[in-house]
Amino acid sequence: AQKVTQAQTEISVVEKEDVTLDCVYETRDTTYYLFWYKQPPSGELVFLIRRNSFDEQNEISGRYSWNFQKSTSSFNFTITASQVVDSAVYFCALRRSNYQLIWGAGTKLIIKP
Amino acid sequence: DVKVTQSSRYLVKRTGEKVFLECVQDMDHENMFWYRQDPGLGLRLIYFSYDVKMKEKGDIPEGYSVSREKKERFSLILESASTNQTSMYLCASSLSAGESNYFGPGTRLLVL
């Protein structure tokens, strides 16, 4: 079975704190892709990152970083020095072998000023 | 920049009405998708299309149909709207299979 679990339904932190959003996936495929998307209050989903299963190097983009660990089937997302504009729902997704995406339920992140 | 537009941001319809949701992308993408998003369930794929006049069922196609007569346009049709189809509907497109989805702003549909 293929599945994506985002166990954190909602996280609330104060601005400037670091926060990590967890994503655990299940798949039998040896080749797969993982994605993170952001959905701000406006509603439009914004693509953040795509990572293939052969590349376990961590990625950093400004205040955002991603930690991919195949051994634990996790693809966690960390925001450093969070800002109010980071408030959004964040989704993790896994690409199936037939190219469709399987989505986690999302984590609502609230950054308080 | 890829632009995916949806015909309405908000719609209110009555049970039994036929509802059309339109999606247009301007980047010549092969693949187009319709999802619905419900709290706690994430996004669920309704239908997708990888070419003009081609369509494939997603995870929850019941009660829906689609039409892709032109490459840039993908329509979702609710033949007879029901209250359990009240949801946020998101359209997406991608350049090729497996590439990142680019999303439209969504249509929030309320069926009374």
mmCIF file with all atom_site columns, C-alpha atoms in Angstrom:
data_model
loop_
_atom_site.group_PDB
_atom_site.id
_atom_site.type_symbol
_atom_site.label_atom_id
_atom_site.label_alt_id
_atom_site.label_comp_id
_atom_site.label_asym_id
_atom_site.label_entity_id
_atom_site.label_seq_id
_atom_site.pdbx_PDB_ins_code
_atom_site.Cartn_x
_atom_site.Cartn_y
_atom_site.Cartn_z
_atom_site.occupancy
_atom_site.B_iso_or_equiv
_atom_site.pdbx_formal_charge
_atom_site.auth_seq_id
_atom_site.auth_comp_id
_atom_site.auth_asym_id
_atom_site.auth_atom_id
_atom_site.pdbx_PDB_model_num
ATOM 1   C CA . ALA A 1 1   ? 0.000   0.000  0.000   1.00 0.00 ? 1   ALA A CA 1
ATOM 2   C CA . GLN A 1 2   ? 1.137   3.544  -0.641  1.00 0.00 ? 2   GLN A CA 1
ATOM 3   C CA . LYS A 1 3   ? 0.406   6.133  1.943   1.00 0.00 ? 3   LYS A CA 1
ATOM 4   C CA . VAL A 1 4   ? 1.550   9.480  3.286   1.00 0.00 ? 4   VAL A CA 1
ATOM 5   C CA . THR A 1 5   ? 1.101   10.359 6.944   1.00 0.00 ? 5   THR A CA 1
ATOM 6   C CA . GLN A 1 6   ? 1.363   13.826 8.402   1.00 0.00 ? 6   GLN A CA 1
ATOM 7   C CA . ALA A 1 7   ? 0.684   13.121 12.037  1.00 0.00 ? 7   ALA A CA 1
ATOM 8   C CA . GLN A 1 8   ? 0.707   16.762 13.126  1.00 0.00 ? 8   GLN A CA 1
ATOM 9   C CA . THR A 1 9   ? -2.704  18.204 12.407  1.00 0.00 ? 9   THR A CA 1
ATOM 10  C CA . GLU A 1 10  ? -1.851  21.669 13.683  1.00 0.00 ? 10  GLU A CA 1
ATOM 11  C CA . ILE A 1 11  ? 1.277   23.343 15.021  1.00 0.00 ? 11  ILE A CA 1
ATOM 12  C CA . SER A 1 12  ? 1.408   26.750 16.657  1.00 0.00 ? 12  SER A CA 1
ATOM 13  C CA . VAL A 1 13  ? 4.675   28.560 17.391  1.00 0.00 ? 13  VAL A CA 1
ATOM 14  C CA . VAL A 1 14  ? 5.797   32.072 18.117  1.00 0.00 ? 14  VAL A CA 1
ATOM 15  C CA . GLU A 1 15  ? 7.546   34.000 15.397  1.00 0.00 ? 15  GLU A CA 1
ATOM 16  C CA . LYS A 1 16  ? 11.279  33.346 15.076  1.00 0.00 ? 16  LYS A CA 1
ATOM 17  C CA . GLU A 1 17  ? 11.038  29.866 16.485  1.00 0.00 ? 17  GLU A CA 1
ATOM 18  C CA . ASP A 1 18  ? 12.186  26.934 14.377  1.00 0.00 ? 18  ASP A CA 1
ATOM 19  C CA . VAL A 1 19  ? 9.530   24.399 13.463  1.00 0.00 ? 19  VAL A CA 1
ATOM 20  C CA . THR A 1 20  ? 9.647   20.956 11.848  1.00 0.00 ? 20  THR A CA 1
ATOM 21  C CA . LEU A 1 21  ? 6.790   19.386 9.962   1.00 0.00 ? 21  LEU A CA 1
ATOM 22  C CA . ASP A 1 22  ? 6.862   15.612 9.795   1.00 0.00 ? 22  ASP A CA 1
ATOM 23  C CA . CYS A 1 23  ? 6.063   13.436 6.814   1.00 0.00 ? 23  CYS A CA 1
ATOM 24  C CA . VAL A 1 24  ? 6.211   9.646  6.819   1.00 0.00 ? 24  VAL A CA 1
ATOM 25  C CA . TYR A 1 25  ? 5.490   7.647  3.702   1.00 0.00 ? 25  TYR A CA 1
ATOM 26  C CA . GLU A 1 26  ? 4.916   4.051  2.693   1.00 0.00 ? 26  GLU A CA 1
ATOM 27  C CA . THR A 1 27  ? 5.711   2.630  -0.708  1.00 0.00 ? 27  THR A CA 1
ATOM 28  C CA . ARG A 1 28  ? 7.013   -0.557 -2.258  1.00 0.00 ? 28  ARG A CA 1
ATOM 29  C CA . ASP A 1 29  ? 8.433   1.276  -5.245  1.00 0.00 ? 29  ASP A CA 1
ATOM 30  C CA . THR A 1 30  ? 12.205  1.546  -5.444  1.00 0.00 ? 30  THR A CA 1
ATOM 31  C CA . THR A 1 31  ? 11.967  4.730  -7.463  1.00 0.00 ? 31  THR A CA 1
ATOM 32  C CA . TYR A 1 32  ? 9.642   7.430  -6.266  1.00 0.00 ? 32  TYR A CA 1
ATOM 33  C CA . TYR A 1 33  ? 9.316   11.156 -5.758  1.00 0.00 ? 33  TYR A CA 1
ATOM 34  C CA . LEU A 1 34  ? 8.288   13.141 -2.733  1.00 0.00 ? 34  LEU A CA 1
ATOM 35  C CA . PHE A 1 35  ? 6.878   16.641 -2.740  1.00 0.00 ? 35  PHE A CA 1
ATOM 36  C CA . TRP A 1 36  ? 6.038   19.448 -0.356  1.00 0.00 ? 36  TRP A CA 1
ATOM 37  C CA . TYR A 1 37  ? 3.384   22.037 -1.118  1.00 0.00 ? 37  TYR A CA 1
ATOM 38  C CA . LYS A 1 38  ? 2.264   25.121 0.781   1.00 0.00 ? 38  LYS A CA 1
ATOM 39  C CA . GLN A 1 39  ? -1.336  26.314 0.848   1.00 0.00 ? 39  GLN A CA 1
ATOM 40  C CA . PRO A 1 40  ? -1.635  29.859 2.262   1.00 0.00 ? 40  PRO A CA 1
ATOM 41  C CA . PRO A 1 41  ? -4.998  31.244 3.383   1.00 0.00 ? 41  PRO A CA 1
ATOM 42  C CA . SER A 1 42  ? -5.665  32.419 -0.173  1.00 0.00 ? 42  SER A CA 1
ATOM 43  C CA . GLY A 1 43  ? -6.098  28.759 -1.104  1.00 0.00 ? 43  GLY A CA 1
ATOM 44  C CA . GLU A 1 44  ? -3.704  28.300 -3.995  1.00 0.00 ? 44  GLU A CA 1
ATOM 45  C CA . LEU A 1 45  ? -1.251  25.425 -3.557  1.00 0.00 ? 45  LEU A CA 1
ATOM 46  C CA . VAL A 1 46  ? 2.347   26.396 -4.102  1.00 0.00 ? 46  VAL A CA 1
ATOM 47  C CA . PHE A 1 47  ? 4.999   23.854 -5.026  1.00 0.00 ? 47  PHE A CA 1
ATOM 48  C CA . LEU A 1 48  ? 8.007   23.929 -2.668  1.00 0.00 ? 48  LEU A CA 1
ATOM 49  C CA . ILE A 1 49  ? 10.230  20.966 -3.461  1.00 0.00 ? 49  ILE A CA 1
ATOM 50  C CA . ARG A 1 50  ? 10.492  17.659 -5.287  1.00 0.00 ? 50  ARG A CA 1
ATOM 51  C CA . ARG A 1 51  ? 12.946  14.984 -4.202  1.00 0.00 ? 51  ARG A CA 1
ATOM 52  C CA . ASN A 1 52  ? 13.640  11.644 -5.872  1.00 0.00 ? 52  ASN A CA 1
ATOM 53  C CA . SER A 1 53  ? 14.342  8.468  -3.953  1.00 0.00 ? 53  SER A CA 1
ATOM 54  C CA . PHE A 1 54  ? 17.961  8.263  -5.093  1.00 0.00 ? 54  PHE A CA 1
ATOM 55  C CA . ASP A 1 55  ? 18.930  11.597 -3.680  1.00 0.00 ? 55  ASP A CA 1
ATOM 56  C CA . GLU A 1 56  ? 19.156  11.591 0.094   1.00 0.00 ? 56  GLU A CA 1
ATOM 57  C CA . GLN A 1 57  ? 21.089  14.781 0.333   1.00 0.00 ? 57  GLN A CA 1
ATOM 58  C CA . ASN A 1 58  ? 19.404  17.330 2.514   1.00 0.00 ? 58  ASN A CA 1
ATOM 59  C CA . GLU A 1 59  ? 18.238  20.448 0.752   1.00 0.00 ? 59  GLU A CA 1
ATOM 60  C CA . ILE A 1 60  ? 18.267  23.996 2.012   1.00 0.00 ? 60  ILE A CA 1
ATOM 61  C CA . SER A 1 61  ? 16.533  26.953 0.451   1.00 0.00 ? 61  SER A CA 1
ATOM 62  C CA . GLY A 1 62  ? 16.809  30.073 2.525   1.00 0.00 ? 62  GLY A CA 1
ATOM 63  C CA . ARG A 1 63  ? 14.959  29.448 5.786   1.00 0.00 ? 63  ARG A CA 1
ATOM 64  C CA . TYR A 1 64  ? 13.540  26.170 4.490   1.00 0.00 ? 64  TYR A CA 1
ATOM 65  C CA . SER A 1 65  ? 15.284  22.831 4.721   1.00 0.00 ? 65  SER A CA 1
ATOM 66  C CA . TRP A 1 66  ? 14.284  19.273 4.035   1.00 0.00 ? 66  TRP A CA 1
ATOM 67  C CA . ASN A 1 67  ? 15.598  16.096 5.627   1.00 0.00 ? 67  ASN A CA 1
ATOM 68  C CA . PHE A 1 68  ? 15.029  12.960 3.563   1.00 0.00 ? 68  PHE A CA 1
ATOM 69  C CA . GLN A 1 69  ? 15.778  9.653  5.301   1.00 0.00 ? 69  GLN A CA 1
ATOM 70  C CA . LYS A 1 70  ? 14.961  6.452  3.450   1.00 0.00 ? 70  LYS A CA 1
ATOM 71  C CA . SER A 1 71  ? 15.811  4.346  6.493   1.00 0.00 ? 71  SER A CA 1
ATOM 72  C CA . THR A 1 72  ? 12.862  5.804  8.366   1.00 0.00 ? 72  THR A CA 1
ATOM 73  C CA . SER A 1 73  ? 10.724  6.619  5.290   1.00 0.00 ? 73  SER A CA 1
ATOM 74  C CA . SER A 1 74  ? 10.561  10.220 6.306   1.00 0.00 ? 74  SER A CA 1
ATOM 75  C CA . PHE A 1 75  ? 10.790  13.515 4.475   1.00 0.00 ? 75  PHE A CA 1
ATOM 76  C CA . ASN A 1 76  ? 10.628  16.233 7.113   1.00 0.00 ? 76  ASN A CA 1
ATOM 77  C CA . PHE A 1 77  ? 10.449  19.948 6.487   1.00 0.00 ? 77  PHE A CA 1
ATOM 78  C CA . THR A 1 78  ? 12.010  22.545 8.788   1.00 0.00 ? 78  THR A CA 1
ATOM 79  C CA . ILE A 1 79  ? 11.413  26.265 8.791   1.00 0.00 ? 79  ILE A CA 1
ATOM 80  C CA . THR A 1 80  ? 14.114  28.214 10.594  1.00 0.00 ? 80  THR A CA 1
ATOM 81  C CA . ALA A 1 81  ? 13.318  31.547 12.242  1.00 0.00 ? 81  ALA A CA 1
ATOM 82  C CA . SER A 1 82  ? 9.655   31.290 11.332  1.00 0.00 ? 82  SER A CA 1
ATOM 83  C CA . GLN A 1 83  ? 7.701   34.322 10.178  1.00 0.00 ? 83  GLN A CA 1
ATOM 84  C CA . VAL A 1 84  ? 4.001   35.143 10.235  1.00 0.00 ? 84  VAL A CA 1
ATOM 85  C CA . VAL A 1 85  ? 3.917   34.781 6.441   1.00 0.00 ? 85  VAL A CA 1
ATOM 86  C CA . ASP A 1 86  ? 4.821   31.114 6.864   1.00 0.00 ? 86  ASP A CA 1
ATOM 87  C CA . SER A 1 87  ? 1.372   30.501 8.306   1.00 0.00 ? 87  SER A CA 1
ATOM 88  C CA . ALA A 1 88  ? -0.293  28.035 5.956   1.00 0.00 ? 88  ALA A CA 1
ATOM 89  C CA . VAL A 1 89  ? -1.286  24.434 5.516   1.00 0.00 ? 89  VAL A CA 1
ATOM 90  C CA . TYR A 1 90  ? 1.612   22.304 4.327   1.00 0.00 ? 90  TYR A CA 1
ATOM 91  C CA . PHE A 1 91  ? 1.137   19.101 2.388   1.00 0.00 ? 91  PHE A CA 1
ATOM 92  C CA . CYS A 1 92  ? 3.516   16.267 1.752   1.00 0.00 ? 92  CYS A CA 1
ATOM 93  C CA . ALA A 1 93  ? 2.859   14.042 -1.277  1.00 0.00 ? 93  ALA A CA 1
ATOM 94  C CA . LEU A 1 94  ? 4.243   10.851 -2.811  1.00 0.00 ? 94  LEU A CA 1
ATOM 95  C CA . ARG A 1 95  ? 4.208   10.144 -6.520  1.00 0.00 ? 95  ARG A CA 1
ATOM 96  C CA . ARG A 1 96  ? 2.904   6.730  -7.442  1.00 0.00 ? 96  ARG A CA 1
ATOM 97  C CA . SER A 1 97  ? 4.378   4.589  -10.181 1.00 0.00 ? 97  SER A CA 1
ATOM 98  C CA . ASN A 1 98  ? 1.421   5.608  -12.367 1.00 0.00 ? 98  ASN A CA 1
ATOM 99  C CA . TYR A 1 99  ? 2.390   9.232  -11.825 1.00 0.00 ? 99  TYR A CA 1
ATOM 100 C CA . GLN A 1 100 ? -0.540  10.144 -9.623  1.00 0.00 ? 100 GLN A CA 1
ATOM 101 C CA . LEU A 1 101 ? 0.158   11.874 -6.341  1.00 0.00 ? 101 LEU A CA 1
ATOM 102 C CA . ILE A 1 102 ? -0.839  10.529 -2.952  1.00 0.00 ? 102 ILE A CA 1
ATOM 103 C CA . TRP A 1 103 ? -1.334  13.340 -0.473  1.00 0.00 ? 103 TRP A CA 1
ATOM 104 C CA . GLY A 1 104 ? -0.973  13.577 3.260   1.00 0.00 ? 104 GLY A CA 1
ATOM 105 C CA . ALA A 1 105 ? -3.793  15.189 5.209   1.00 0.00 ? 105 ALA A CA 1
ATOM 106 C CA . GLY A 1 106 ? -1.777  18.361 5.710   1.00 0.00 ? 106 GLY A CA 1
ATOM 107 C CA . THR A 1 107 ? -0.367  20.211 8.716   1.00 0.00 ? 107 THR A CA 1
ATOM 108 C CA . LYS A 1 108 ? -1.766  23.603 9.610   1.00 0.00 ? 108 LYS A CA 1
ATOM 109 C CA . LEU A 1 109 ? 1.051   25.855 10.759  1.00 0.00 ? 109 LEU A CA 1
ATOM 110 C CA . ILE A 1 110 ? 0.207   28.949 12.789  1.00 0.00 ? 110 ILE A CA 1
ATOM 111 C CA . ILE A 1 111 ? 2.933   31.480 13.424  1.00 0.00 ? 111 ILE A CA 1
ATOM 112 C CA . LYS A 1 112 ? 2.017   33.967 16.127  1.00 0.00 ? 112 LYS A CA 1
ATOM 113 C CA . PRO A 1 113 ? 3.599   37.419 16.137  1.00 0.00 ? 113 PRO A CA 1
ATOM 114 C CA . ASP B 2 1   ? 5.110   31.583 -14.996 1.00 0.00 ? 1   ASP B CA 1
ATOM 115 C CA . VAL B 2 2   ? 2.559   28.824 -15.332 1.00 0.00 ? 2   VAL B CA 1
ATOM 116 C CA . LYS B 2 3   ? -0.931  30.061 -14.885 1.00 0.00 ? 3   LYS B CA 1
ATOM 117 C CA . VAL B 2 4   ? -3.857  27.828 -14.046 1.00 0.00 ? 4   VAL B CA 1
ATOM 118 C CA . THR B 2 5   ? -7.195  29.570 -13.787 1.00 0.00 ? 5   THR B CA 1
ATOM 119 C CA . GLN B 2 6   ? -10.532 28.324 -12.582 1.00 0.00 ? 6   GLN B CA 1
ATOM 120 C CA . SER B 2 7   ? -13.798 29.851 -13.696 1.00 0.00 ? 7   SER B CA 1
ATOM 121 C CA . SER B 2 8   ? -15.185 30.620 -10.250 1.00 0.00 ? 8   SER B CA 1
ATOM 122 C CA . ARG B 2 9   ? -13.777 31.072 -6.759  1.00 0.00 ? 9   ARG B CA 1
ATOM 123 C CA . TYR B 2 10  ? -17.142 30.455 -5.093  1.00 0.00 ? 10  TYR B CA 1
ATOM 124 C CA . LEU B 2 11  ? -20.271 28.686 -6.278  1.00 0.00 ? 11  LEU B CA 1
ATOM 125 C CA . VAL B 2 12  ? -23.579 27.953 -4.617  1.00 0.00 ? 12  VAL B CA 1
ATOM 126 C CA . LYS B 2 13  ? -25.807 25.363 -6.256  1.00 0.00 ? 13  LYS B CA 1
ATOM 127 C CA . ARG B 2 14  ? -28.900 23.406 -5.362  1.00 0.00 ? 14  ARG B CA 1
ATOM 128 C CA . THR B 2 15  ? -29.182 19.649 -5.039  1.00 0.00 ? 15  THR B CA 1
ATOM 129 C CA . GLY B 2 16  ? -29.862 18.059 -8.400  1.00 0.00 ? 16  GLY B CA 1
ATOM 130 C CA . GLU B 2 17  ? -28.386 20.879 -10.473 1.00 0.00 ? 17  GLU B CA 1
ATOM 131 C CA . LYS B 2 18  ? -25.810 20.179 -13.148 1.00 0.00 ? 18  LYS B CA 1
ATOM 132 C CA . VAL B 2 19  ? -22.576 21.961 -12.305 1.00 0.00 ? 19  VAL B CA 1
ATOM 133 C CA . PHE B 2 20  ? -19.662 22.799 -14.567 1.00 0.00 ? 20  PHE B CA 1
ATOM 134 C CA . LEU B 2 21  ? -16.256 23.730 -13.192 1.00 0.00 ? 21  LEU B CA 1
ATOM 135 C CA . GLU B 2 22  ? -13.828 25.025 -15.774 1.00 0.00 ? 22  GLU B CA 1
ATOM 136 C CA . CYS B 2 23  ? -10.058 25.016 -15.647 1.00 0.00 ? 23  CYS B CA 1
ATOM 137 C CA . VAL B 2 24  ? -7.666  26.589 -18.127 1.00 0.00 ? 24  VAL B CA 1
ATOM 138 C CA . GLN B 2 25  ? -3.862  26.446 -18.217 1.00 0.00 ? 25  GLN B CA 1
ATOM 139 C CA . ASP B 2 26  ? -1.678  28.579 -20.436 1.00 0.00 ? 26  ASP B CA 1
ATOM 140 C CA . MET B 2 27  ? 1.563   26.595 -20.580 1.00 0.00 ? 27  MET B CA 1
ATOM 141 C CA . ASP B 2 28  ? 0.741   23.839 -23.051 1.00 0.00 ? 28  ASP B CA 1
ATOM 142 C CA . HIS B 2 29  ? 0.842   21.188 -20.348 1.00 0.00 ? 29  HIS B CA 1
ATOM 143 C CA . GLU B 2 30  ? -0.072  17.649 -21.319 1.00 0.00 ? 30  GLU B CA 1
ATOM 144 C CA . ASN B 2 31  ? -1.500  16.604 -17.990 1.00 0.00 ? 31  ASN B CA 1
ATOM 145 C CA . MET B 2 32  ? -4.412  18.088 -16.123 1.00 0.00 ? 32  MET B CA 1
ATOM 146 C CA . PHE B 2 33  ? -6.005  17.023 -12.853 1.00 0.00 ? 33  PHE B CA 1
ATOM 147 C CA . TRP B 2 34  ? -9.094  17.612 -10.763 1.00 0.00 ? 34  TRP B CA 1
ATOM 148 C CA . TYR B 2 35  ? -8.873  17.172 -6.997  1.00 0.00 ? 35  TYR B CA 1
ATOM 149 C CA . ARG B 2 36  ? -11.245 17.819 -4.182  1.00 0.00 ? 36  ARG B CA 1
ATOM 150 C CA . GLN B 2 37  ? -9.969  18.953 -0.820  1.00 0.00 ? 37  GLN B CA 1
ATOM 151 C CA . ASP B 2 38  ? -11.793 18.271 2.420   1.00 0.00 ? 38  ASP B CA 1
ATOM 152 C CA . PRO B 2 39  ? -10.617 19.003 5.969   1.00 0.00 ? 39  PRO B CA 1
ATOM 153 C CA . GLY B 2 40  ? -8.566  16.169 7.422   1.00 0.00 ? 40  GLY B CA 1
ATOM 154 C CA . LEU B 2 41  ? -8.537  14.253 4.152   1.00 0.00 ? 41  LEU B CA 1
ATOM 155 C CA . GLY B 2 42  ? -5.994  16.179 2.150   1.00 0.00 ? 42  GLY B CA 1
ATOM 156 C CA . LEU B 2 43  ? -6.391  16.181 -1.608  1.00 0.00 ? 43  LEU B CA 1
ATOM 157 C CA . ARG B 2 44  ? -8.133  13.352 -3.397  1.00 0.00 ? 44  ARG B CA 1
ATOM 158 C CA . LEU B 2 45  ? -7.859  12.832 -7.116  1.00 0.00 ? 45  LEU B CA 1
ATOM 159 C CA . ILE B 2 46  ? -11.159 12.771 -8.979  1.00 0.00 ? 46  ILE B CA 1
ATOM 160 C CA . TYR B 2 47  ? -10.037 12.511 -12.602 1.00 0.00 ? 47  TYR B CA 1
ATOM 161 C CA . PHE B 2 48  ? -7.008  13.309 -14.655 1.00 0.00 ? 48  PHE B CA 1
ATOM 162 C CA . SER B 2 49  ? -6.217  13.655 -18.318 1.00 0.00 ? 49  SER B CA 1
ATOM 163 C CA . TYR B 2 50  ? -2.896  13.122 -20.064 1.00 0.00 ? 50  TYR B CA 1
ATOM 164 C CA . ASP B 2 51  ? -4.025  14.261 -23.498 1.00 0.00 ? 51  ASP B CA 1
ATOM 165 C CA . VAL B 2 52  ? -6.919  15.819 -25.354 1.00 0.00 ? 52  VAL B CA 1
ATOM 166 C CA . LYS B 2 53  ? -10.023 13.629 -25.214 1.00 0.00 ? 53  LYS B CA 1
ATOM 167 C CA . MET B 2 54  ? -8.241  11.231 -22.838 1.00 0.00 ? 54  MET B CA 1
ATOM 168 C CA . LYS B 2 55  ? -9.320  10.790 -19.251 1.00 0.00 ? 55  LYS B CA 1
ATOM 169 C CA . GLU B 2 56  ? -8.551  8.473  -16.390 1.00 0.00 ? 56  GLU B CA 1
ATOM 170 C CA . LYS B 2 57  ? -10.434 7.907  -13.162 1.00 0.00 ? 57  LYS B CA 1
ATOM 171 C CA . GLY B 2 58  ? -8.747  8.895  -9.976  1.00 0.00 ? 58  GLY B CA 1
ATOM 172 C CA . ASP B 2 59  ? -9.583  7.716  -6.492  1.00 0.00 ? 59  ASP B CA 1
ATOM 173 C CA . ILE B 2 60  ? -13.094 9.163  -6.193  1.00 0.00 ? 60  ILE B CA 1
ATOM 174 C CA . PRO B 2 61  ? -14.708 9.526  -9.636  1.00 0.00 ? 61  PRO B CA 1
ATOM 175 C CA . GLU B 2 62  ? -18.245 8.618  -8.579  1.00 0.00 ? 62  GLU B CA 1
ATOM 176 C CA . GLY B 2 63  ? -20.719 11.397 -9.251  1.00 0.00 ? 63  GLY B CA 1
ATOM 177 C CA . TYR B 2 64  ? -18.323 13.261 -11.531 1.00 0.00 ? 64  TYR B CA 1
ATOM 178 C CA . SER B 2 65  ? -17.386 13.330 -15.179 1.00 0.00 ? 65  SER B CA 1
ATOM 179 C CA . VAL B 2 66  ? -14.823 15.332 -17.126 1.00 0.00 ? 66  VAL B CA 1
ATOM 180 C CA . SER B 2 67  ? -14.266 16.746 -20.553 1.00 0.00 ? 67  SER B CA 1
ATOM 181 C CA . ARG B 2 68  ? -11.063 17.708 -22.339 1.00 0.00 ? 68  ARG B CA 1
ATOM 182 C CA . GLU B 2 69  ? -11.831 18.920 -25.833 1.00 0.00 ? 69  GLU B CA 1
ATOM 183 C CA . LYS B 2 70  ? -8.838  21.255 -26.008 1.00 0.00 ? 70  LYS B CA 1
ATOM 184 C CA . LYS B 2 71  ? -5.403  20.868 -24.515 1.00 0.00 ? 71  LYS B CA 1
ATOM 185 C CA . GLU B 2 72  ? -5.649  23.956 -22.360 1.00 0.00 ? 72  GLU B CA 1
ATOM 186 C CA . ARG B 2 73  ? -9.097  23.297 -20.893 1.00 0.00 ? 73  ARG B CA 1
ATOM 187 C CA . PHE B 2 74  ? -10.262 20.590 -18.502 1.00 0.00 ? 74  PHE B CA 1
ATOM 188 C CA . SER B 2 75  ? -13.827 20.661 -17.241 1.00 0.00 ? 75  SER B CA 1
ATOM 189 C CA . LEU B 2 76  ? -15.288 18.880 -14.249 1.00 0.00 ? 76  LEU B CA 1
ATOM 190 C CA . ILE B 2 77  ? -19.003 18.101 -14.384 1.00 0.00 ? 77  ILE B CA 1
ATOM 191 C CA . LEU B 2 78  ? -21.304 17.216 -11.544 1.00 0.00 ? 78  LEU B CA 1
ATOM 192 C CA . GLU B 2 79  ? -24.248 15.671 -13.353 1.00 0.00 ? 79  GLU B CA 1
ATOM 193 C CA . SER B 2 80  ? -26.601 16.004 -10.402 1.00 0.00 ? 80  SER B CA 1
ATOM 194 C CA . ALA B 2 81  ? -25.054 17.859 -7.500  1.00 0.00 ? 81  ALA B CA 1
ATOM 195 C CA . SER B 2 82  ? -25.492 16.454 -4.025  1.00 0.00 ? 82  SER B CA 1
ATOM 196 C CA . THR B 2 83  ? -24.753 17.948 -0.618  1.00 0.00 ? 83  THR B CA 1
ATOM 197 C CA . ASN B 2 84  ? -21.817 15.570 -0.098  1.00 0.00 ? 84  ASN B CA 1
ATOM 198 C CA . GLN B 2 85  ? -20.118 17.223 -3.058  1.00 0.00 ? 85  GLN B CA 1
ATOM 199 C CA . THR B 2 86  ? -19.764 20.437 -1.097  1.00 0.00 ? 86  THR B CA 1
ATOM 200 C CA . SER B 2 87  ? -16.017 20.891 -1.114  1.00 0.00 ? 87  SER B CA 1
ATOM 201 C CA . MET B 2 88  ? -13.042 22.819 -2.412  1.00 0.00 ? 88  MET B CA 1
ATOM 202 C CA . TYR B 2 89  ? -12.182 21.784 -5.963  1.00 0.00 ? 89  TYR B CA 1
ATOM 203 C CA . LEU B 2 90  ? -8.648  22.239 -7.205  1.00 0.00 ? 90  LEU B CA 1
ATOM 204 C CA . CYS B 2 91  ? -7.434  21.976 -10.757 1.00 0.00 ? 91  CYS B CA 1
ATOM 205 C CA . ALA B 2 92  ? -3.784  21.321 -11.573 1.00 0.00 ? 92  ALA B CA 1
ATOM 206 C CA . SER B 2 93  ? -1.597  20.809 -14.594 1.00 0.00 ? 93  SER B CA 1
ATOM 207 C CA . SER B 2 94  ? 1.862   19.418 -15.211 1.00 0.00 ? 94  SER B CA 1
ATOM 208 C CA . LEU B 2 95  ? 4.248   19.424 -18.123 1.00 0.00 ? 95  LEU B CA 1
ATOM 209 C CA . SER B 2 96  ? 4.696   15.674 -18.175 1.00 0.00 ? 96  SER B CA 1
ATOM 210 C CA . ALA B 2 97  ? 3.861   12.639 -16.090 1.00 0.00 ? 97  ALA B CA 1
ATOM 211 C CA . GLY B 2 98  ? 5.581   12.850 -12.754 1.00 0.00 ? 98  GLY B CA 1
ATOM 212 C CA . GLU B 2 99  ? 6.413   16.524 -12.936 1.00 0.00 ? 99  GLU B CA 1
ATOM 213 C CA . SER B 2 100 ? 5.219   18.908 -10.278 1.00 0.00 ? 100 SER B CA 1
ATOM 214 C CA . ASN B 2 101 ? 1.604   19.919 -10.344 1.00 0.00 ? 101 ASN B CA 1
ATOM 215 C CA . TYR B 2 102 ? 0.787   23.591 -10.751 1.00 0.00 ? 102 TYR B CA 1
ATOM 216 C CA . PHE B 2 103 ? -2.481  24.475 -9.106  1.00 0.00 ? 103 PHE B CA 1
ATOM 217 C CA . GLY B 2 104 ? -5.284  26.902 -9.749  1.00 0.00 ? 104 GLY B CA 1
ATOM 218 C CA . PRO B 2 105 ? -6.778  29.016 -6.944  1.00 0.00 ? 105 PRO B CA 1
ATOM 219 C CA . GLY B 2 106 ? -9.601  26.568 -6.281  1.00 0.00 ? 106 GLY B CA 1
ATOM 220 C CA . THR B 2 107 ? -13.385 26.709 -6.441  1.00 0.00 ? 107 THR B CA 1
ATOM 221 C CA . ARG B 2 108 ? -15.291 26.472 -3.200  1.00 0.00 ? 108 ARG B CA 1
ATOM 222 C CA . LEU B 2 109 ? -18.585 24.771 -4.031  1.00 0.00 ? 109 LEU B CA 1
ATOM 223 C CA . LEU B 2 110 ? -21.548 24.747 -1.690  1.00 0.00 ? 110 LEU B CA 1
ATOM 224 C CA . VAL B 2 111 ? -24.453 22.468 -2.587  1.00 0.00 ? 111 VAL B CA 1
ATOM 225 C CA . LEU B 2 112 ? -27.650 23.266 -0.714  1.00 0.00 ? 112 LEU B CA 1
#
